[in-house]
Coordinates of C-alpha atoms in Angstrom, one line a residue:
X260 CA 31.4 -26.0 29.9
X261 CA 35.4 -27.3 30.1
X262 CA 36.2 -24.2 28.1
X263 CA 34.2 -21.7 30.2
X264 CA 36.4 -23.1 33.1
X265 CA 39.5 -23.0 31.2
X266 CA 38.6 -19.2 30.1
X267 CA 37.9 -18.3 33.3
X268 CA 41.1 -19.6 35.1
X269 CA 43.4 -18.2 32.3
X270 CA 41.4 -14.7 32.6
X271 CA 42.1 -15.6 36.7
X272 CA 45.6 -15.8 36.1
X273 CA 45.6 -12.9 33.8
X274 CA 44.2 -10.4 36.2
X275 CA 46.6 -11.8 39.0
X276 CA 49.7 -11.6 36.5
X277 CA 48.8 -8.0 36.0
X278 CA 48.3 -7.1 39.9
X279 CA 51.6 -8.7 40.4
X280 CA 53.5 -6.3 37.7
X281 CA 51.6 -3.2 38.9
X282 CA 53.3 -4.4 42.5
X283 CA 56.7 -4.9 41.0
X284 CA 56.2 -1.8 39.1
X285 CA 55.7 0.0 42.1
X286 CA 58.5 -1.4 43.8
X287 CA 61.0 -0.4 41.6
X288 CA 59.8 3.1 41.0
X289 CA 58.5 4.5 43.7
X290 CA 60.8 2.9 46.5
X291 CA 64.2 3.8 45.4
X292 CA 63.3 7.5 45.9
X293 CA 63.3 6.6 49.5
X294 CA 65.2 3.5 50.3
X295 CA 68.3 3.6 47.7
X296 CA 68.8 6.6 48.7
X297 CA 69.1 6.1 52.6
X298 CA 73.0 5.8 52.5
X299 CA 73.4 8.7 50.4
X300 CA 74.1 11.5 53.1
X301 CA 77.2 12.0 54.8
X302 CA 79.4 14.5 55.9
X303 CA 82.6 16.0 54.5
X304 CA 85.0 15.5 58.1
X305 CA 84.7 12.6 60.2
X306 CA 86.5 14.2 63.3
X307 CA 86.7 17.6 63.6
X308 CA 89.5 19.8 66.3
X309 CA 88.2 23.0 67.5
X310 CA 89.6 25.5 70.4
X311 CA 87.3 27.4 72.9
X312 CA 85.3 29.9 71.2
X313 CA 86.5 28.9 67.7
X314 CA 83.9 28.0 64.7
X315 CA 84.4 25.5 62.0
X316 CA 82.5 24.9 59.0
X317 CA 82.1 21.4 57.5
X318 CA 79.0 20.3 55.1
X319 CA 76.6 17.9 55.3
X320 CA 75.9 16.2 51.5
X321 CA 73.0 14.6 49.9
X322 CA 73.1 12.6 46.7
X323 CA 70.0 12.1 45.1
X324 CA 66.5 13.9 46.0
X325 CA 63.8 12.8 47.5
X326 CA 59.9 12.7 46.9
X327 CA 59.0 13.6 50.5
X328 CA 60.2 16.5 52.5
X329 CA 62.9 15.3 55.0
X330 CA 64.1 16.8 58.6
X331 CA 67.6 15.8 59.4
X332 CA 68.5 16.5 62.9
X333 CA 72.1 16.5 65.1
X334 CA 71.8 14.6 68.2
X335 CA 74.5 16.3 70.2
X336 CA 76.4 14.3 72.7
X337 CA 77.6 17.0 75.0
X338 CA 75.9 20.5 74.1
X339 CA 77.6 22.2 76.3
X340 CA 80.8 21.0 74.1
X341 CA 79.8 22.1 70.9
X342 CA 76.8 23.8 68.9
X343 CA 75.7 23.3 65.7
X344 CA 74.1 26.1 63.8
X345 CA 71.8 25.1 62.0
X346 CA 71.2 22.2 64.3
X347 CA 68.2 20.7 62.0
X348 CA 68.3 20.7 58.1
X349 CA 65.1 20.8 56.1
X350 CA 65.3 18.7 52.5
X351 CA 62.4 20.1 50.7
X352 CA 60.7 17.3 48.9
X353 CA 60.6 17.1 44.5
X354 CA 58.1 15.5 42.5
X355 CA 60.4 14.6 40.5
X356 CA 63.4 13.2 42.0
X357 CA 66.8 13.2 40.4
X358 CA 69.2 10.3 42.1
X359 CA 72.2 12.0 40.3
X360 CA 71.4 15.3 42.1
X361 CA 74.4 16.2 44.7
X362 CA 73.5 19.1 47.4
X363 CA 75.6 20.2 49.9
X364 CA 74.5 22.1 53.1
X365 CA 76.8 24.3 55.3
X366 CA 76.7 23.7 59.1
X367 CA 79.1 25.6 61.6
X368 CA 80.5 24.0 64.7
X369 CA 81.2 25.8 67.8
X370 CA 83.6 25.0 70.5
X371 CA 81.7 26.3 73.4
X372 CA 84.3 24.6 76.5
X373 CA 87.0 21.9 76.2
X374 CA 85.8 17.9 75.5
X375 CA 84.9 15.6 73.7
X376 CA 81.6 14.7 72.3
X377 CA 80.2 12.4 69.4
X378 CA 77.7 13.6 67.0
X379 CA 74.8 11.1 65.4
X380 CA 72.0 12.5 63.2
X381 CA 68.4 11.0 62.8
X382 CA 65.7 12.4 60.2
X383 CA 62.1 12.3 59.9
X384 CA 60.0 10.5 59.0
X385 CA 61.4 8.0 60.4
X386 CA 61.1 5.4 58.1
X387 CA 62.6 7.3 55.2
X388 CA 66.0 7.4 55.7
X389 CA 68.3 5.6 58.5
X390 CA 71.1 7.5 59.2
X391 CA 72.9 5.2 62.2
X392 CA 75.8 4.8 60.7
X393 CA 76.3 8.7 60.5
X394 CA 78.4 10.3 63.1
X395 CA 81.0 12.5 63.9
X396 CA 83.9 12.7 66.7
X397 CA 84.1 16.6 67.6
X398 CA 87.1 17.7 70.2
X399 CA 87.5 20.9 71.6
X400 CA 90.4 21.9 73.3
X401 CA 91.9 25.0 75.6
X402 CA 95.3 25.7 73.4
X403 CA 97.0 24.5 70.6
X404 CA 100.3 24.9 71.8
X405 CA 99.4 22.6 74.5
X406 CA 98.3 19.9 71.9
X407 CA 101.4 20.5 69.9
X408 CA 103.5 19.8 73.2
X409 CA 101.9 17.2 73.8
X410 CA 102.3 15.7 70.3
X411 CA 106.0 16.1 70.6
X412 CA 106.1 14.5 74.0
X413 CA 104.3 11.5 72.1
X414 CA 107.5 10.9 70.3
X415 CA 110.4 11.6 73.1
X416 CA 109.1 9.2 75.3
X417 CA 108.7 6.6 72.2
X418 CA 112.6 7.2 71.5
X419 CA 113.3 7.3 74.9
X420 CA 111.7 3.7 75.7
X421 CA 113.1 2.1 72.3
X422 CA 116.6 3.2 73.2
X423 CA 116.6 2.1 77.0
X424 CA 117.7 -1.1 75.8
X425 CA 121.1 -0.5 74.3
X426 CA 122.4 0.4 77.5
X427 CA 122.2 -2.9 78.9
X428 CA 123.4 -4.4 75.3
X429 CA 126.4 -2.0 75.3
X430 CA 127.4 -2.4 78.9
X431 CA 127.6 -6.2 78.6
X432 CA 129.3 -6.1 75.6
X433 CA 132.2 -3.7 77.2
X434 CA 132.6 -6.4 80.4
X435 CA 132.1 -9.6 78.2
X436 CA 129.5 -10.8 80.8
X437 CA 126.3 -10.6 82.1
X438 CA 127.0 -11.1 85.9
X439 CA 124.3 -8.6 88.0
X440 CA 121.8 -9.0 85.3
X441 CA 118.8 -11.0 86.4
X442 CA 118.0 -13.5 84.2
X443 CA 114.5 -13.6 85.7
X444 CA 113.6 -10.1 84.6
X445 CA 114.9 -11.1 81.4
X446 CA 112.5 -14.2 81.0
X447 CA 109.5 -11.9 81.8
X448 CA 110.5 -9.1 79.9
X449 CA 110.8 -11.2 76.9
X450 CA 107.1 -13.1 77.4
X451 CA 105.8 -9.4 78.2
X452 CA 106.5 -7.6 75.2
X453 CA 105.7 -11.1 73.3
X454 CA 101.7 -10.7 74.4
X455 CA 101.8 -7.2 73.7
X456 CA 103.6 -8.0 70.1
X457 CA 100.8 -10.6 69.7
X458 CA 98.0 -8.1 70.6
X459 CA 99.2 -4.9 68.4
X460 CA 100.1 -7.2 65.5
X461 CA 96.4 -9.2 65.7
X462 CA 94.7 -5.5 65.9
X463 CA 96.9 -3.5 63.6
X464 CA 97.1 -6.2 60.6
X465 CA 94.0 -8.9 60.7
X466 CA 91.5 -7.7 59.4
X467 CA 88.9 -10.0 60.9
X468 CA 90.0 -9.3 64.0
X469 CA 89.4 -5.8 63.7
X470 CA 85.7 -6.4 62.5
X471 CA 85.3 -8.3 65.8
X472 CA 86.7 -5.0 67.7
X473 CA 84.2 -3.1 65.8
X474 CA 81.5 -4.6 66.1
X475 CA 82.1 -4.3 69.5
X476 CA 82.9 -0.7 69.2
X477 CA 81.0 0.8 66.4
X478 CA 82.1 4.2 66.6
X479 CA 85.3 3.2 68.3
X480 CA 89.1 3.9 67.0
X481 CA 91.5 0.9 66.4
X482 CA 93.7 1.5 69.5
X483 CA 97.1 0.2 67.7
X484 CA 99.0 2.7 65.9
X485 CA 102.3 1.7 63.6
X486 CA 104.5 3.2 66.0
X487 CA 102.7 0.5 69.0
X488 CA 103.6 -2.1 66.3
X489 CA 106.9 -1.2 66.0
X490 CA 107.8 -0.7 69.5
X491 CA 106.8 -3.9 70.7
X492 CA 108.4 -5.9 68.0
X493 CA 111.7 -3.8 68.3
X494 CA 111.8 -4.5 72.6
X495 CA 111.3 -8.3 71.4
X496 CA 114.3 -8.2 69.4
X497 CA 116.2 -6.1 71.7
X498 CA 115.3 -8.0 74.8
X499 CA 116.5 -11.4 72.5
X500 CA 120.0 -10.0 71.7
X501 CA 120.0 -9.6 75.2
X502 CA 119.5 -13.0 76.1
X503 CA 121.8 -14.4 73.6
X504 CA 124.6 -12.2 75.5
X505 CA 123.6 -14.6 78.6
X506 CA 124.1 -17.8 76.4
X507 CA 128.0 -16.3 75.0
X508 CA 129.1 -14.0 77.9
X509 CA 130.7 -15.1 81.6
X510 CA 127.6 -15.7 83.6
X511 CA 128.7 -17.5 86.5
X512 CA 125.8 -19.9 87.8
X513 CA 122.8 -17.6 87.2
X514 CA 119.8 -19.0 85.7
X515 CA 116.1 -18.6 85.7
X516 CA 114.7 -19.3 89.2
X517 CA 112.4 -22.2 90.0
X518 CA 109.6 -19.2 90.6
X519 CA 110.3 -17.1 87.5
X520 CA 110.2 -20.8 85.7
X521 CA 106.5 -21.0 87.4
X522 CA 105.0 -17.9 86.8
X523 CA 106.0 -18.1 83.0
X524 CA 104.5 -21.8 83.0
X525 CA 101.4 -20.0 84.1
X526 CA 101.4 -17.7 81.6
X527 CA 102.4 -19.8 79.0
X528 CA 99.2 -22.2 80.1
X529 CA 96.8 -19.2 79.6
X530 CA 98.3 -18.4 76.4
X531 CA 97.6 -22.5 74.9
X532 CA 94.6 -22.9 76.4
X533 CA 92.9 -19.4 75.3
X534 CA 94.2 -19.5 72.0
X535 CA 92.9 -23.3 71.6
X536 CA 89.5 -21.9 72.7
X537 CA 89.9 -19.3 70.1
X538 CA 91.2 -22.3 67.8
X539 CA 88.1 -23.9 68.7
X540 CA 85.8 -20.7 68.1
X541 CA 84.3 -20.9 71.6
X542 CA 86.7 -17.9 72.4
X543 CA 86.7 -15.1 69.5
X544 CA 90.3 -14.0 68.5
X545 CA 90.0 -10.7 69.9
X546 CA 89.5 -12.2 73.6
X547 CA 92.3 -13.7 73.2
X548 CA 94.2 -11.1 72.1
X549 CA 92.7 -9.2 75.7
X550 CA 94.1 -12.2 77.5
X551 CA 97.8 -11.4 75.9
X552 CA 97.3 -8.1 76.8
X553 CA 96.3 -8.8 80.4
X554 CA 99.3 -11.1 80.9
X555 CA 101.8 -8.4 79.5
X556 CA 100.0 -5.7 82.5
X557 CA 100.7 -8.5 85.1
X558 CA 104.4 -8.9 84.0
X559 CA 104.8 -5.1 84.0
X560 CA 103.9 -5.5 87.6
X561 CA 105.7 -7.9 88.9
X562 CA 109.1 -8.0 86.5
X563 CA 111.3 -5.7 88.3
X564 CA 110.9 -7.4 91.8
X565 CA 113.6 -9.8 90.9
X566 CA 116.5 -7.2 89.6
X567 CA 115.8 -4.6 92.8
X568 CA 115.7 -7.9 95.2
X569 CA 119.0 -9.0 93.3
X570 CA 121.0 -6.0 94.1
X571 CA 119.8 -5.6 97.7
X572 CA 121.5 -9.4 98.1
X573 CA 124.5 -8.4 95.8
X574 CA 124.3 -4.9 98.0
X575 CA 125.5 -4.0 94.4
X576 CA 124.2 -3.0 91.0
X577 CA 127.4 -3.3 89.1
X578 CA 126.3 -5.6 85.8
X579 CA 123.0 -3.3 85.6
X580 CA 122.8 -0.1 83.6
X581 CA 121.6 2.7 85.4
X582 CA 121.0 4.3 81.9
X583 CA 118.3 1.5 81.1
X584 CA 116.7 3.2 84.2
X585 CA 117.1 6.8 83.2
X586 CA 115.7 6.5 79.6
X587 CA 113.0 4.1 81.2
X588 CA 111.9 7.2 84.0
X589 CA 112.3 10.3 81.3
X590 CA 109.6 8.1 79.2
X591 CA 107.4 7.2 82.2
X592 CA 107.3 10.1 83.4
X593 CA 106.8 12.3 80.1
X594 CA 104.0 10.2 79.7
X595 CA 102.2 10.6 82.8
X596 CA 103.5 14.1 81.9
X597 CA 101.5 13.6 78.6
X598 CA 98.0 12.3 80.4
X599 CA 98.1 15.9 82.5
X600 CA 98.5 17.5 79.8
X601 CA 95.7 16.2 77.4
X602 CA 93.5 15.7 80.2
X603 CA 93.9 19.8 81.4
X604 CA 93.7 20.6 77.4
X605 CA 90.2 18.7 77.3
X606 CA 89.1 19.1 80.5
X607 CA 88.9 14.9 80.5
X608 CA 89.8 14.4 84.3
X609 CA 87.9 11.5 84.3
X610 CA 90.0 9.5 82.2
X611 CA 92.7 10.4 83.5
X612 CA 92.2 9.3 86.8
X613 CA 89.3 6.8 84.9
X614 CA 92.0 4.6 83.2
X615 CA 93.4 3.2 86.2
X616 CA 95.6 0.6 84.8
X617 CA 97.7 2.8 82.2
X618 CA 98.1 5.8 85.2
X619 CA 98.9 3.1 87.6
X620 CA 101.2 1.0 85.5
X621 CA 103.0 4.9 84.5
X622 CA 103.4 5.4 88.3
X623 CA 104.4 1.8 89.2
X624 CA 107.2 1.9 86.5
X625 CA 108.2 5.1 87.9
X626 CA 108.4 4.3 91.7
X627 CA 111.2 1.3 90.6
X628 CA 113.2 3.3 88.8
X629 CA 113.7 5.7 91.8
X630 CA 114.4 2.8 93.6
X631 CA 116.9 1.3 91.1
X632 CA 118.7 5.3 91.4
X633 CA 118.8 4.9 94.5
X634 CA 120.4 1.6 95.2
X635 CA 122.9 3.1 92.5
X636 CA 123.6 6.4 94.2
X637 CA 122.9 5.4 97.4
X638 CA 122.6 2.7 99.0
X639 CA 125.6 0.4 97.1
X640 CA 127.4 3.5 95.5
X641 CA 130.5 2.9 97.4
X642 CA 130.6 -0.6 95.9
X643 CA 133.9 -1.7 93.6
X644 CA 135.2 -4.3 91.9
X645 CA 138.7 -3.3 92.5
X646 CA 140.0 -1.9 95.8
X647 CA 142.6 0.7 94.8
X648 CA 145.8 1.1 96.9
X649 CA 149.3 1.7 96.6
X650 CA 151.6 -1.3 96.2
X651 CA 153.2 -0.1 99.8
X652 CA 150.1 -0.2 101.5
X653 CA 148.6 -4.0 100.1
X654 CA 150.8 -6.0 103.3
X655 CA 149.4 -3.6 105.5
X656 CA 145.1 -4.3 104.1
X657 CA 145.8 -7.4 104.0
X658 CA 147.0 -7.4 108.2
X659 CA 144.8 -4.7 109.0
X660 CA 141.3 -5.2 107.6
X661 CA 139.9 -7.7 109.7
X662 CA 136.9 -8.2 107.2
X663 CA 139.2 -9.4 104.1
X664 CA 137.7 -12.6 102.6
X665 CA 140.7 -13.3 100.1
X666 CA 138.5 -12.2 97.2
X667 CA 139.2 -8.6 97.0
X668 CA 141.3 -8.0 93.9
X669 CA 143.9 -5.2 93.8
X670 CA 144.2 -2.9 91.3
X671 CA 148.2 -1.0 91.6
X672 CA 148.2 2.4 90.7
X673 CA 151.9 2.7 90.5
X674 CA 154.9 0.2 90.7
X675 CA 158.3 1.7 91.8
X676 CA 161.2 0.1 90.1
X677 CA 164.8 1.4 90.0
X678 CA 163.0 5.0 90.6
X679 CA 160.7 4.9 87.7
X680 CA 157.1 4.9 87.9
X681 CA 155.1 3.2 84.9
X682 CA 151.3 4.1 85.2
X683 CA 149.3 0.6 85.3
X684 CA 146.1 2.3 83.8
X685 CA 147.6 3.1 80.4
X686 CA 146.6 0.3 78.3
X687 CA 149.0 -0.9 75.6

């Protein structure tokens, strides 16, 4: 009787042994025809630039072939963008796949008005293939002069803003001081392009901080390009060569003010107790670098006030370089110049007037430096540091000009001596 039991469970275990390979079997046969394939389609461009009324062909691939006939469809953003023709693919089924196969299907894009659209595809059935991560960025545009304009407008207002600092550097160099520069604007300046250092260097080189920003952004672009990078280390350094000019060159009693000290010990505050959150992973990194980024926008606001407010006391801008203010306008407004254009060429309106903060940080920017011409041209442009008169004529200043403080310093053309005149402004 034991053995009858025994038989039994063994010829139990047998049969379930066998139902379980015949599963596993199945598994590994049948399924890979339709799930190991799943991330085998793609297509040959990723973005794709096309002008009104132009066509574009680009092909959609397929490695490996499947045992079920497949409909593969482009889920259009924007149709009245582009057009795909065909807009659906049919993948005829095979009883006998080959995974090796590679088939290659031609699809033509159509720019039908200027925009931008993303592309996704999806197939059916459904549960065949998953093609989410699939997609496509497709810009059409009205010329491509336009673009190419614009491209090269890119790059003079990137010189134009990297230079705007030698000015300053070279004009306090030539006095040997740094009287009329505000050491205010300096401070903030330097903090400024520090956060924005911090926030192209965290999105440009980490790499987990970029899978944060997509995650966020799946089908999203890294925002930072190299030339970000370097511009925002390079106005670091700049702006710290001008500082150490402060420490070495006459600067009379200037200093930071008790408010400039204050707002940067706010800022400075946000900065430890965000990145300690970050630290502390109740904050991800890329939040923090958006709070970097937020501080450098305030201090673009706010960083000029205590320069223009300085010269209207001084009623003089001597000690600040008006062509740190010329290079600064010919890259604001070239970029505005810039948004027009792209946003005419695309017919993208809405982010140009959409992307408030970058349009209305352009125009702020732009607003001072008409005001710093101004109070250069203008309003203090009869202002000198020397009063030029004739050696005959000082006694008589002096006596006459009831508004002489006993500061003005004289600069004598020409000295008469024994009939010969020696001219003062040759220097030996």
């Amino acid at each position: 009787m034991l053995d009858k039991v025994t038989m039994t469970s063994r010829g139990a275990r047998g049969n379930f042994s066998h139902i379980y390979k015949n599963l596993i079997t199945f598994i590994l046969i049948c399924l890979p025809c339709k799930l190991c394939q799943a991330e085998k389609m793609y297509v040959d461009v990723k973005t794709l630039d096309l002008l009104v009324d132009e066509t574009r062909l680009f092909k959609f691939i397929q490695i490996g072939e499947y045992n079920e006939t497949l409909s593969v469809t482009a889920q259009i953003q924007h149709p009245d963008i582009v057009q795909f023709v065909p807009s659906t693919i049919n993948i005829p089924a095979v009883e006998q796949p080959n995974t090796t196969a590679e088939l290659a299907y031609d699809i033509c894009a159509y720019g039908r008005s200027p925009g931008h659209s993303e592309v996704t595809f999806s197939a059916l059935p459904t549960d065949v293939v998953n093609l989410d991560s699939l997609f496509m960025r497709i810009t059409v545009m009205h010329s491509n002069a336009i673009y190419v304009i614009s491209y090269i407008m890119g790059w003079i207002y990137f010189v134009a803003w990297s230079v705007s600092f030698y000015p300053q550097i070279y004009i306090n160099f030539k006095r040997k001081s740094v009287v009329g520069l505000n050491f205010d604007f300096l401070a903030l300046n330097v903090m400024g392009f520090t956060m924005y250092s911090l926030f192209n260097c965290g999105l440009f080189f980490s790499k987990e901080i970029q899978a944060e920003y997509f995650s966020r952004h799946p089908r999203g672009l890294n925002p930072v390009q190299l030339n970000d990078v370097f511009f925002s280390l390079h106005a670091v350094f700049a702006t710290i060569i001008t500082i150490i000019q402060c420490a070495i060159y006459e600067r009379e009693d200037q200093r930071v003010s008790m408010t400039g000290r204050g707002i940067l010990t706010v800022f400075g505050g946000v900065v430890i107790v965000t990145a300690g959150l970050a630290g502390a992973s109740i904050l991800e990194w890329l939040d923090f670098l958006y709070y970097c980024s937020y501080i450098k926008l305030s201090i673009t606001l706010i960083k000029y006030i205590p320069q223009a407010y300085m010269n209207y006391k001084r009623k003089s801008t001597v000690g600040w370089s008006i062509g740190n203010i010329f290079l600064d306008f010919v890259g604001g407004f070239l970029s505005i110049l810039q948004m027009t254009l792209n946003a005419y060429n695309y017919n993208d309106w809405v982010s140009f007037f959409g992307d408030a903060t970058k349009f209305g940080l352009g125009l702020f920017s732009l607003v001072f430096d008409i005001f710093f011409i101004l109070q250069h041209y203008v309003f203090y442009r009869e202002h000198s540091d020397y009063i030029n008169v004739k050696i005959e004529d000082e006694l008589t200043y002096l006596m006459d000009n009831r508004y002489y403080s006993g500061d003005e310093a004289f600069l004598v053309n020409f000295w008469n001596g024994d009939e010969k005149k020696y001219n003062m402004d040759v220097k030996v």
